[in-house]
Short mmCIF file of C-alpha atoms and ligand atoms in Angstrom, two decimals:
data_model
loop_
_atom_site.label_atom_id
_atom_site.label_comp_id
_atom_site.label_asym_id
_atom_site.label_seq_id
_atom_site.Cartn_x
_atom_site.Cartn_y
_atom_site.Cartn_z
CA MET B 212 27.34 45.27 -78.82
CA THR B 213 27.96 42.43 -81.26
CA THR B 214 28.46 43.48 -84.87
CA ASP B 215 27.37 41.47 -87.89
CA VAL B 216 31.03 40.65 -88.57
CA SER B 217 31.79 39.28 -85.10
CA LEU B 218 28.50 37.37 -85.07
CA HIS B 219 29.42 35.89 -88.42
CA ASP B 220 32.86 34.89 -87.07
CA ALA B 221 31.34 33.39 -83.94
CA ALA B 222 28.71 31.44 -85.86
CA SER B 223 31.41 30.17 -88.22
CA GLN B 224 33.40 28.82 -85.25
CA LEU B 225 30.33 26.98 -84.03
CA VAL B 226 29.54 25.43 -87.41
CA SER B 227 32.35 22.85 -87.15
CA THR B 228 31.00 21.27 -83.96
CA PHE B 229 27.32 22.21 -83.72
CA ALA B 230 25.15 19.14 -84.38
CA GLY B 231 21.94 21.07 -85.03
CA GLN B 232 21.12 23.88 -87.45
CA LEU B 233 22.30 27.50 -87.36
CA LEU B 234 19.89 29.80 -89.18
CA ARG B 235 20.28 33.45 -90.09
CA VAL B 236 18.03 35.92 -91.91
CA GLY B 237 17.55 34.73 -95.46
CA ASP B 238 18.37 31.06 -94.75
CA SER B 239 15.82 28.51 -95.83
CA GLY B 240 13.72 27.57 -92.78
CA TYR B 241 14.56 30.79 -90.88
CA ASP B 242 11.06 32.26 -91.13
CA GLU B 243 9.35 29.04 -90.09
CA ALA B 244 11.75 28.62 -87.13
CA ARG B 245 11.18 32.15 -85.78
CA ARG B 246 7.39 31.80 -85.80
CA VAL B 247 5.64 30.85 -82.58
CA HIS B 248 2.07 29.96 -81.64
CA ASN B 249 0.87 33.58 -81.24
CA GLY B 250 0.70 35.13 -84.71
CA LEU B 251 1.07 38.62 -83.23
CA VAL B 252 4.70 37.81 -82.40
CA ASP B 253 6.95 38.86 -85.28
CA LYS B 254 10.53 38.98 -84.01
CA ARG B 255 13.70 38.41 -86.03
CA PRO B 256 16.65 36.83 -84.21
CA ALA B 257 20.15 37.50 -85.60
CA LEU B 258 20.83 33.80 -85.17
CA ILE B 259 18.65 30.77 -84.42
CA ALA B 260 20.52 27.86 -82.87
CA ARG B 261 18.37 24.79 -83.43
CA CYS B 262 20.03 22.47 -80.93
CA ARG B 263 20.26 18.68 -81.16
CA GLY B 264 21.53 17.96 -77.67
CA VAL B 265 22.96 19.30 -74.42
CA ALA B 266 26.37 20.05 -75.96
CA ASP B 267 24.69 22.27 -78.56
CA ILE B 268 22.82 24.14 -75.82
CA VAL B 269 26.07 24.71 -73.90
CA ASP B 270 27.80 25.98 -77.07
CA ALA B 271 24.90 28.33 -77.80
CA VAL B 272 24.88 29.71 -74.24
CA ASN B 273 28.66 30.26 -74.31
CA LEU B 274 28.50 31.91 -77.73
CA ALA B 275 25.78 34.32 -76.61
CA ARG B 276 27.61 35.17 -73.38
CA ASP B 277 31.00 35.69 -75.06
CA HIS B 278 29.49 37.90 -77.79
CA ASN B 279 27.10 39.78 -75.53
CA LEU B 280 24.01 38.61 -77.41
CA GLU B 281 20.53 38.73 -75.91
CA VAL B 282 19.17 35.22 -75.54
CA SER B 283 15.71 33.73 -75.80
CA VAL B 284 14.84 30.06 -75.27
CA ARG B 285 12.18 28.23 -77.24
CA GLY B 286 10.49 25.07 -75.97
CA GLY B 287 7.06 24.52 -77.51
CA GLY B 288 6.72 28.18 -78.58
CA HIS B 289 3.27 28.55 -76.96
CA ASN B 290 3.99 31.45 -74.62
CA VAL B 291 1.41 34.12 -75.49
CA ALA B 292 3.90 36.90 -74.74
CA GLY B 293 6.31 35.51 -77.34
CA ARG B 294 9.16 35.21 -74.84
CA ALA B 295 10.66 32.36 -76.88
CA VAL B 296 11.88 34.74 -79.62
CA VAL B 297 14.22 37.71 -79.60
CA ASP B 298 14.71 40.63 -81.94
CA GLY B 299 18.35 40.77 -83.05
CA GLY B 300 19.79 38.28 -80.53
CA LEU B 301 20.26 34.53 -80.32
CA MET B 302 17.26 32.22 -80.10
CA ILE B 303 18.11 28.88 -78.53
CA ASP B 304 15.56 26.62 -80.16
CA LEU B 305 14.95 23.23 -78.54
CA SER B 306 12.10 22.19 -80.80
CA LEU B 307 14.22 19.54 -82.58
CA ILE B 308 15.23 17.82 -79.31
CA LYS B 309 12.48 15.31 -78.80
CA GLY B 310 13.86 12.34 -76.90
CA ILE B 311 11.31 10.55 -74.67
CA HIS B 312 12.27 7.59 -72.51
CA VAL B 313 9.58 5.88 -70.44
CA ASP B 314 10.63 3.65 -67.54
CA PRO B 315 7.40 1.70 -66.97
CA LYS B 316 8.84 -0.31 -64.08
CA ASN B 317 9.75 2.75 -61.99
CA ARG B 318 6.89 4.80 -63.46
CA THR B 319 9.02 7.71 -64.63
CA VAL B 320 9.68 9.39 -67.95
CA ARG B 321 12.58 11.56 -69.08
CA VAL B 322 11.86 14.00 -71.90
CA GLN B 323 14.00 16.53 -73.69
CA GLY B 324 13.20 20.22 -73.88
CA GLY B 325 11.47 20.30 -77.27
CA VAL B 326 8.76 17.74 -76.53
CA THR B 327 5.06 18.67 -76.60
CA TRP B 328 2.34 17.22 -74.37
CA GLY B 329 0.80 15.27 -77.25
CA GLU B 330 4.12 13.57 -77.93
CA LEU B 331 4.69 12.79 -74.26
CA ASN B 332 1.17 11.44 -73.72
CA ARG B 333 1.46 9.15 -76.72
CA GLU B 334 4.54 7.43 -75.31
CA THR B 335 3.39 7.22 -71.70
CA GLN B 336 -0.15 6.09 -72.58
CA PHE B 337 1.36 3.22 -74.51
CA HIS B 338 2.10 1.88 -70.98
CA GLY B 339 -1.20 3.10 -69.48
CA LEU B 340 0.67 5.86 -67.63
CA ALA B 341 0.50 9.67 -67.59
CA THR B 342 1.53 12.77 -65.69
CA THR B 343 -0.24 16.12 -65.42
CA GLY B 344 0.20 18.12 -68.63
CA GLY B 345 -1.46 20.90 -70.61
CA ILE B 346 -4.99 20.61 -71.97
CA VAL B 347 -3.89 21.39 -75.53
CA SER B 348 -1.61 18.75 -76.99
CA THR B 349 0.64 21.13 -78.96
CA THR B 350 1.88 23.08 -75.89
CA GLY B 351 5.53 22.50 -74.91
CA VAL B 352 6.32 20.52 -71.79
CA ALA B 353 9.22 22.90 -70.99
CA GLY B 354 7.61 26.31 -70.56
CA LEU B 355 4.39 24.85 -69.16
CA THR B 356 6.20 22.86 -66.46
CA LEU B 357 8.72 25.55 -65.51
CA GLY B 358 5.87 28.02 -64.85
CA GLY B 359 3.37 25.66 -63.20
CA GLY B 360 1.30 23.34 -65.37
CA LEU B 361 -2.47 23.35 -64.89
CA GLY B 362 -3.98 20.25 -66.48
CA TRP B 363 -6.58 17.50 -66.36
CA LEU B 364 -4.75 15.40 -63.79
CA MET B 365 -3.99 18.19 -61.30
CA GLY B 366 -6.83 17.35 -58.91
CA LYS B 367 -5.44 13.84 -58.45
CA TYR B 368 -1.70 14.27 -59.04
CA GLY B 369 -0.89 17.98 -58.66
CA LEU B 370 0.48 20.38 -61.24
CA ALA B 371 2.98 19.35 -63.92
CA LEU B 372 5.80 20.75 -61.77
CA ASP B 373 4.64 18.77 -58.73
CA ASN B 374 5.48 15.63 -60.69
CA LEU B 375 9.04 16.62 -61.50
CA VAL B 376 11.70 14.23 -60.22
CA SER B 377 14.67 16.04 -61.70
CA VAL B 378 15.68 18.64 -64.28
CA GLU B 379 18.92 18.95 -66.23
CA ILE B 380 19.85 22.62 -66.58
CA VAL B 381 22.43 24.58 -68.54
CA THR B 382 23.20 27.69 -66.49
CA ALA B 383 24.33 31.12 -67.68
CA ASP B 384 27.99 30.21 -67.14
CA GLY B 385 27.63 27.14 -69.36
CA ARG B 386 27.60 24.50 -66.61
CA VAL B 387 25.25 21.52 -66.80
CA LEU B 388 23.57 20.96 -63.42
CA ALA B 389 21.18 18.32 -62.16
CA ALA B 390 18.40 19.69 -59.94
CA SER B 391 16.36 17.30 -57.81
CA ALA B 392 15.45 16.53 -54.20
CA ASP B 393 19.07 15.29 -53.83
CA ASP B 394 21.07 17.65 -56.09
CA ASN B 395 21.04 21.44 -56.05
CA ARG B 396 17.87 21.44 -54.00
CA ASP B 397 17.49 25.22 -54.02
CA LEU B 398 17.70 25.27 -57.82
CA PHE B 399 15.11 22.46 -57.94
CA TRP B 400 12.81 24.60 -55.77
CA ALA B 401 13.33 27.61 -58.04
CA VAL B 402 12.66 25.91 -61.38
CA ARG B 403 9.36 24.53 -60.08
CA GLY B 404 7.57 27.77 -60.95
CA GLY B 405 10.43 30.17 -61.69
CA GLY B 406 10.12 29.73 -65.46
CA GLY B 407 13.17 30.13 -67.70
CA ASN B 408 14.96 32.43 -65.24
CA PHE B 409 17.58 29.96 -64.03
CA GLY B 410 18.90 28.36 -67.19
CA VAL B 411 17.98 26.25 -70.19
CA ALA B 412 16.22 23.08 -69.09
CA ALA B 413 17.63 20.43 -71.40
CA SER B 414 15.52 17.59 -70.03
CA PHE B 415 12.88 16.82 -67.41
CA GLU B 416 12.14 13.64 -65.47
CA TYR B 417 8.53 13.16 -64.29
CA ARG B 418 6.69 10.71 -62.05
CA LEU B 419 4.00 8.76 -63.90
CA HIS B 420 0.68 7.37 -62.69
CA PRO B 421 -1.71 4.75 -63.99
CA VAL B 422 -4.27 6.66 -66.10
CA GLY B 423 -6.78 5.26 -68.58
CA PRO B 424 -6.07 4.59 -71.37
CA VAL B 425 -9.85 5.21 -71.33
CA VAL B 426 -11.07 7.93 -68.98
CA THR B 427 -14.34 9.86 -68.70
CA GLY B 428 -14.05 13.20 -70.45
CA GLY B 429 -15.45 15.63 -72.96
CA ILE B 430 -17.49 18.78 -73.38
CA VAL B 431 -21.05 19.78 -72.65
CA ALA B 432 -22.29 23.12 -74.02
CA HIS B 433 -25.51 25.10 -73.55
CA PRO B 434 -26.97 28.18 -75.25
CA PHE B 435 -25.54 31.50 -74.04
CA GLY B 436 -28.94 32.36 -72.51
CA SER B 437 -28.32 29.63 -69.91
CA ALA B 438 -24.86 30.97 -69.02
CA GLY B 439 -25.84 32.17 -65.54
CA ASP B 440 -27.45 28.86 -64.60
CA VAL B 441 -24.59 26.78 -66.01
CA LEU B 442 -21.93 28.85 -64.24
CA ARG B 443 -23.84 28.52 -60.94
CA LEU B 444 -24.05 24.75 -61.53
CA PHE B 445 -20.29 24.74 -62.18
CA ARG B 446 -19.74 26.65 -58.93
CA ASP B 447 -21.93 24.23 -56.96
CA ILE B 448 -20.34 21.09 -58.41
CA THR B 449 -16.76 22.31 -57.99
CA ALA B 450 -17.42 22.98 -54.29
CA SER B 451 -17.08 19.24 -53.58
CA LEU B 452 -15.29 17.42 -56.37
CA PRO B 453 -13.45 14.13 -56.07
CA ASP B 454 -9.73 14.56 -56.83
CA GLU B 455 -10.13 12.48 -59.98
CA LEU B 456 -12.44 15.05 -61.61
CA THR B 457 -10.97 18.28 -62.94
CA MET B 458 -13.18 20.79 -64.74
CA ALA B 459 -13.02 24.09 -66.59
CA THR B 460 -15.80 26.27 -67.95
CA GLY B 461 -15.86 28.87 -70.68
CA LEU B 462 -18.13 31.45 -72.25
CA LEU B 463 -16.91 30.97 -75.78
CA ASN B 464 -17.69 31.31 -79.47
CA ALA B 465 -19.18 28.20 -81.05
CA PRO B 466 -16.92 25.85 -83.04
CA ASP B 467 -18.73 26.63 -86.35
CA GLY B 468 -17.16 30.11 -86.62
CA SER B 469 -20.59 31.82 -86.67
CA GLY B 470 -19.79 33.89 -83.59
CA THR B 471 -22.72 32.30 -81.73
CA LYS B 472 -21.82 32.31 -78.08
CA LEU B 473 -22.09 29.24 -75.86
CA VAL B 474 -21.38 28.29 -72.29
CA ALA B 475 -19.30 25.11 -72.10
CA ILE B 476 -17.93 22.82 -69.42
CA VAL B 477 -14.92 20.68 -70.28
CA LEU B 478 -13.71 17.93 -67.97
CA CYS B 479 -11.67 14.84 -67.34
CA HIS B 480 -12.29 12.16 -64.70
CA CYS B 481 -9.18 10.00 -64.48
CA GLY B 482 -10.59 7.34 -62.13
CA ALA B 483 -12.49 4.14 -62.81
CA PRO B 484 -15.08 4.56 -65.63
CA ARG B 485 -17.99 3.67 -63.33
CA ASP B 486 -16.93 6.37 -60.82
CA GLY B 487 -16.50 8.81 -63.69
CA GLU B 488 -19.97 8.09 -65.02
CA GLY B 489 -21.47 8.82 -61.60
CA ALA B 490 -19.42 11.97 -61.06
CA VAL B 491 -20.49 13.58 -64.36
CA ARG B 492 -24.19 12.63 -64.07
CA PRO B 493 -25.31 16.00 -62.61
CA LEU B 494 -23.83 17.69 -65.67
CA LYS B 495 -25.35 15.29 -68.18
CA THR B 496 -28.83 15.57 -66.70
CA PHE B 497 -28.84 19.38 -66.47
CA GLY B 498 -30.89 21.53 -68.87
CA SER B 499 -30.94 21.13 -72.63
CA PRO B 500 -27.38 21.05 -73.95
CA VAL B 501 -26.62 21.82 -77.60
CA ILE B 502 -23.45 19.71 -77.43
CA ASP B 503 -22.86 16.71 -75.17
CA VAL B 504 -19.81 14.62 -75.92
CA ILE B 505 -19.04 13.59 -72.36
CA GLY B 506 -18.38 9.90 -71.98
CA PRO B 507 -15.64 7.29 -72.01
CA MET B 508 -12.76 8.27 -74.31
CA PRO B 509 -9.01 7.75 -74.55
CA TYR B 510 -7.00 10.09 -72.33
CA CYS B 511 -4.98 11.23 -75.39
CA GLN B 512 -8.25 12.23 -77.07
CA VAL B 513 -9.34 14.31 -74.07
CA ASN B 514 -5.99 16.07 -74.27
CA ALA B 515 -6.48 16.96 -77.92
CA LEU B 516 -10.19 17.92 -77.75
CA LEU B 517 -9.49 21.65 -77.63
CA ASP B 518 -6.62 21.66 -80.17
CA PRO B 519 -8.80 22.88 -83.09
CA ASP B 520 -9.89 25.87 -80.98
CA TYR B 521 -6.32 27.16 -80.64
CA PRO B 522 -4.53 26.90 -84.01
CA ARG B 523 -0.94 27.97 -84.52
CA GLY B 524 -0.65 31.44 -86.02
CA ALA B 525 -3.95 32.80 -84.65
CA LEU B 526 -3.59 36.28 -83.16
CA ASN B 527 -3.76 36.19 -79.37
CA TYR B 528 -3.93 38.71 -76.52
CA TRP B 529 -4.64 37.49 -72.98
CA LYS B 530 -5.51 38.92 -69.58
CA SER B 531 -5.66 36.68 -66.54
CA GLN B 532 -5.78 36.55 -62.76
CA PHE B 533 -7.12 34.26 -60.06
CA LEU B 534 -10.68 35.02 -58.94
CA ALA B 535 -11.35 35.91 -55.30
CA LYS B 536 -14.54 33.80 -55.51
CA LEU B 537 -17.11 32.93 -58.13
CA SER B 538 -19.86 35.22 -56.84
CA ASP B 539 -23.12 35.95 -58.65
CA GLY B 540 -21.66 39.37 -59.42
CA ALA B 541 -18.58 37.80 -61.05
CA ILE B 542 -20.82 35.52 -63.12
CA ASP B 543 -22.91 38.46 -64.35
CA ALA B 544 -19.76 40.42 -65.20
CA MET B 545 -18.31 37.50 -67.20
CA ILE B 546 -21.53 37.23 -69.21
CA GLU B 547 -21.53 40.97 -69.85
CA CYS B 548 -17.92 40.82 -71.11
CA VAL B 549 -18.45 37.93 -73.50
CA ALA B 550 -21.65 39.43 -74.90
CA ARG B 551 -19.45 42.34 -76.13
CA CYS B 552 -16.69 40.12 -77.61
CA PRO B 553 -15.91 41.39 -81.15
CA SER B 554 -14.24 38.21 -82.46
CA ARG B 555 -16.21 35.33 -83.98
CA MET B 556 -13.32 32.94 -83.71
CA ARG B 557 -13.93 29.67 -81.89
CA GLY B 558 -12.07 29.33 -78.61
CA CYS B 559 -12.22 33.10 -77.98
CA GLY B 560 -13.93 34.14 -74.74
CA VAL B 561 -13.58 33.95 -70.96
CA ILE B 562 -12.38 30.73 -69.33
CA LEU B 563 -12.36 29.59 -65.70
CA GLU B 564 -10.02 26.75 -64.71
CA HIS B 565 -10.78 25.13 -61.38
CA VAL B 566 -7.75 24.31 -59.21
CA HIS B 567 -8.35 21.83 -56.39
CA GLY B 568 -7.32 18.55 -54.80
CA ALA B 569 -3.63 17.57 -54.88
CA ALA B 570 -2.64 20.84 -56.61
CA ALA B 571 -4.10 22.82 -53.70
CA ARG B 572 -2.75 20.63 -50.88
CA ILE B 573 0.93 21.54 -51.42
CA GLY B 574 2.37 24.26 -49.15
CA VAL B 575 2.70 27.77 -50.64
CA GLU B 576 6.47 27.73 -50.02
CA GLU B 577 7.17 24.12 -51.03
CA THR B 578 7.74 25.11 -54.66
CA ALA B 579 8.25 28.51 -56.29
CA PHE B 580 4.67 28.31 -57.63
CA PRO B 581 2.59 29.79 -54.77
CA HIS B 582 -1.09 29.48 -55.78
CA ARG B 583 -2.16 26.56 -53.62
CA ARG B 584 -5.79 27.25 -52.69
CA ASP B 585 -8.95 25.79 -54.11
CA GLY B 586 -10.13 28.37 -56.61
CA PHE B 587 -10.50 29.59 -60.14
CA SER B 588 -8.00 30.95 -62.62
CA LEU B 589 -9.74 33.46 -64.89
CA LEU B 590 -8.43 33.78 -68.43
CA ILE B 591 -9.77 36.40 -70.86
CA LEU B 592 -8.57 34.85 -74.09
CA SER B 593 -8.92 37.19 -77.05
CA GLN B 594 -8.19 35.36 -80.29
CA TRP B 595 -8.77 36.43 -83.88
CA MET B 596 -7.34 35.92 -87.39
CA ASP B 597 -7.48 39.27 -89.22
CA PRO B 598 -4.74 41.80 -88.27
CA HIS B 599 -7.24 44.62 -89.01
CA ASP B 600 -9.01 43.50 -85.81
CA ASN B 601 -5.91 43.86 -83.61
CA ASP B 602 -6.93 47.05 -81.84
CA ARG B 603 -10.53 46.17 -81.07
CA CYS B 604 -9.77 42.58 -80.00
CA MET B 605 -6.99 43.73 -77.66
CA ALA B 606 -9.20 46.54 -76.35
CA TRP B 607 -11.94 44.01 -75.61
CA ALA B 608 -9.58 41.94 -73.44
CA ARG B 609 -8.39 45.05 -71.56
CA GLU B 610 -11.93 46.35 -71.03
CA SER B 611 -13.12 42.94 -69.87
CA TYR B 612 -10.25 42.73 -67.40
CA ALA B 613 -11.24 46.14 -66.05
CA THR B 614 -14.86 44.95 -65.76
CA MET B 615 -13.72 41.90 -63.77
CA GLU B 616 -11.26 43.81 -61.59
CA SER B 617 -13.37 44.05 -58.43
CA PHE B 618 -13.83 40.24 -58.44
CA LEU B 619 -10.14 39.36 -58.74
CA ALA B 620 -7.70 38.06 -56.14
CA THR B 621 -4.11 39.35 -56.22
CA GLY B 622 -2.49 36.16 -57.55
CA ARG B 623 -1.59 35.71 -61.21
CA TYR B 624 -0.47 32.66 -63.17
CA VAL B 625 2.94 33.44 -64.65
CA ASN B 626 2.35 31.35 -67.78
CA TYR B 627 -0.66 33.43 -68.80
CA LEU B 628 1.00 36.88 -68.52
CA ASP B 629 1.17 38.71 -71.84
CA HIS B 630 3.99 40.85 -73.26
CA ASP B 631 2.87 44.08 -71.56
CA GLU B 632 2.73 42.54 -68.07
CA THR B 633 6.10 42.76 -66.33
CA GLY B 634 7.42 44.04 -62.99
CA ASP B 635 4.49 44.06 -60.55
CA SER B 636 2.64 41.36 -62.52
CA VAL B 637 5.61 38.99 -62.19
CA ALA B 638 5.92 39.79 -58.49
CA ALA B 639 2.17 39.06 -58.13
CA ALA B 640 2.72 35.73 -59.85
CA TYR B 641 5.21 34.71 -57.17
CA GLY B 642 3.66 36.40 -54.13
CA PRO B 643 5.53 35.49 -50.93
CA ASN B 644 8.10 33.43 -52.87
CA TYR B 645 9.44 36.36 -54.87
CA PRO B 646 12.22 37.43 -52.42
CA ARG B 647 13.65 33.88 -52.27
CA LEU B 648 13.49 33.64 -56.06
CA GLN B 649 15.38 36.92 -56.36
CA LYS B 650 18.13 35.59 -54.06
CA LEU B 651 18.46 32.42 -56.11
CA LYS B 652 18.42 34.38 -59.37
CA THR B 653 21.30 36.43 -57.99
CA ARG B 654 23.20 33.23 -57.24
CA TYR B 655 22.59 31.36 -60.49
CA ASP B 656 22.24 34.22 -62.98
CA PRO B 657 23.67 37.40 -61.38
CA HIS B 658 23.91 39.31 -64.69
CA ASN B 659 20.35 38.43 -65.75
CA PHE B 660 21.60 36.62 -68.85
CA PHE B 661 18.23 34.85 -69.06
CA HIS B 662 15.94 37.87 -68.98
CA LEU B 663 13.64 37.33 -71.97
CA ASN B 664 11.09 35.54 -69.81
CA GLN B 665 8.72 36.57 -67.02
CA ASN B 666 11.75 38.12 -65.47
CA ILE B 667 12.82 37.74 -61.85
CA ARG B 668 15.35 40.51 -61.31
CA PRO B 669 18.60 39.63 -59.53
CA LEU B 670 19.41 41.77 -56.49
CA SER B 671 21.89 44.52 -57.30
C1 FAD H 712 -3.18 27.01 -76.78
C2 FAD H 712 -2.55 27.08 -75.43
C3 FAD H 712 -2.96 26.21 -74.43
C4 FAD H 712 -2.39 26.27 -73.17
N1 FAD H 712 -2.82 25.40 -72.20
C5 FAD H 712 -2.27 25.43 -70.98
C6 FAD H 712 -2.66 24.51 -69.98
O1 FAD H 712 -3.49 23.65 -70.18
N2 FAD H 712 -2.07 24.59 -68.76
C7 FAD H 712 -1.12 25.52 -68.48
O2 FAD H 712 -0.63 25.53 -67.35
N3 FAD H 712 -0.73 26.40 -69.41
C8 FAD H 712 -1.26 26.37 -70.65
N4 FAD H 712 -0.85 27.26 -71.60
C9 FAD H 712 0.16 28.25 -71.24
C10 FAD H 712 1.53 27.63 -71.30
O3 FAD H 712 1.84 27.07 -70.05
C11 FAD H 712 2.58 28.69 -71.60
O4 FAD H 712 2.27 29.28 -72.81
C12 FAD H 712 3.98 28.09 -71.64
O5 FAD H 712 4.87 29.18 -71.61
C13 FAD H 712 4.20 27.25 -72.86
O6 FAD H 712 5.42 26.61 -72.85
P1 FAD H 712 6.19 26.38 -74.23
O7 FAD H 712 7.41 25.60 -73.96
O8 FAD H 712 5.23 25.86 -75.25
O9 FAD H 712 6.47 27.89 -74.62
P2 FAD H 712 7.72 28.74 -75.12
O10 FAD H 712 7.09 29.94 -75.73
O11 FAD H 712 8.67 27.97 -75.92
O12 FAD H 712 8.43 29.13 -73.77
C14 FAD H 712 7.76 29.79 -72.73
C15 FAD H 712 8.75 30.41 -71.74
O13 FAD H 712 9.51 29.38 -71.14
C16 FAD H 712 10.89 29.51 -71.47
N5 FAD H 712 11.39 28.20 -71.85
C17 FAD H 712 10.86 27.38 -72.77
N6 FAD H 712 11.55 26.24 -72.81
C18 FAD H 712 12.55 26.36 -71.91
C19 FAD H 712 13.59 25.51 -71.48
N7 FAD H 712 13.75 24.30 -71.99
N8 FAD H 712 14.42 25.96 -70.52
C20 FAD H 712 14.28 27.18 -69.99
N9 FAD H 712 13.30 28.03 -70.36
C21 FAD H 712 12.45 27.62 -71.31
C22 FAD H 712 10.91 30.48 -72.63
O14 FAD H 712 12.09 31.21 -72.69
C23 FAD H 712 9.74 31.35 -72.37
O15 FAD H 712 10.08 32.36 -71.47
C24 FAD H 712 -1.39 27.22 -72.89
C25 FAD H 712 -0.95 28.09 -73.91
C26 FAD H 712 -1.53 28.02 -75.16
C27 FAD H 712 -1.09 28.97 -76.23
#
């Protein structure tokens, strides 16, 4: 075990070459740097290495390995389970590494590991280009892509990881490897879904597509009393969607903080505006909405629409799983759950993301991410602000998950697993791909150096 003295000596050695910042308890900026999106996460690393480039990452990895320190890796810091931070070990923080280089001619972009989706979209949209990313602009590209990447463009262009051209990775032994269709192909397969298990991804190269800048998007919301009808409409419409249209629905608290519950549909149509207008008509002509802001809007705006619902520091506890099908019984159960929700906070509730089109046409074994059927990802998103509410808000999510249990499929989305979901939950997230992932983990990280993640155990 590393002592304070040896850690101090090691950190001192690094100081002369490290281009970024090294922060320890008591240093100015330490508390801000250890905080992540989920306010429930309160871990204190012995050392935070705020890297500035690949050489800093390599130095940090070597330091941790040589001094037997536990390591966590922080991209955007959005992981609900707080896997980006470690108690007592070394946190490799990439949030200062924000290089973005768009190649408009070849329609690719290379981004470094600390970039968020809002930052990436701003640069690519400048050229009228985009790739599938998260639906909240403050989420990190790194963790989201390494675990999957559900987003507005997935119907047309697949998940975020389906758009990867190459990844630059620092492995547990301090090597810098390129992973792509040409280089280290098995590693490239593994990082497209395998999360942070195989190394620190220093940078990512994505394919870009012509998108917008104006697309058809927005939110329509109805009173909670119409929830059953709206969810059945959502089910009917999603049964035959064009690839360009990706939709999610939620039974959620209203934006005004009153705790009034609503049923909302959020969407993005990335095709021609006239096609988008036609595709969303059935939604715009249905019932008597209390909110209707669906129409032409910049793609970057669609990607930031939900940002105010999910502020940094809010207390979060999530349960999630794919649905077997959206039956009437499942709809009734969702309504029953949300009616009991104790939090008034906007954005809190039960969400269904519809996966279809290009994201569902890839083979189960083509990438490590295996969930390749048309269907719905169910997310019970408990969110609140007052720590006195911790127990009842977490209990609500657990009880709701139990209520939904008979309607669930076996598959789980690795990026939505919370801190208390390990072992079987991770295996369920990888399904038939888990044995191959374990073999590759054994090859690239035999001692499980990178284990503060949704951990794939190496074979002993
Ligand atoms: C408000 C909100 C909205 C979200 N929206 C979406 C969405 O639209 N679609 C979707 O698919 N998911 C979404 N997510 C889930 C998201 O995919 C995960 O939270 C993801 O882990 C976030 O990545 P990050 O880099 O921000 O997180 P971090 O907490 O920094 O990291 C997450 C995990 O990835 C590892 N990691 C991070 N960076 C690297 C790296 N460079 N190299 C190696 N490992 C690394 C970390 O160690 C950790 O295990 C959302 C989450 C939140 C909180």
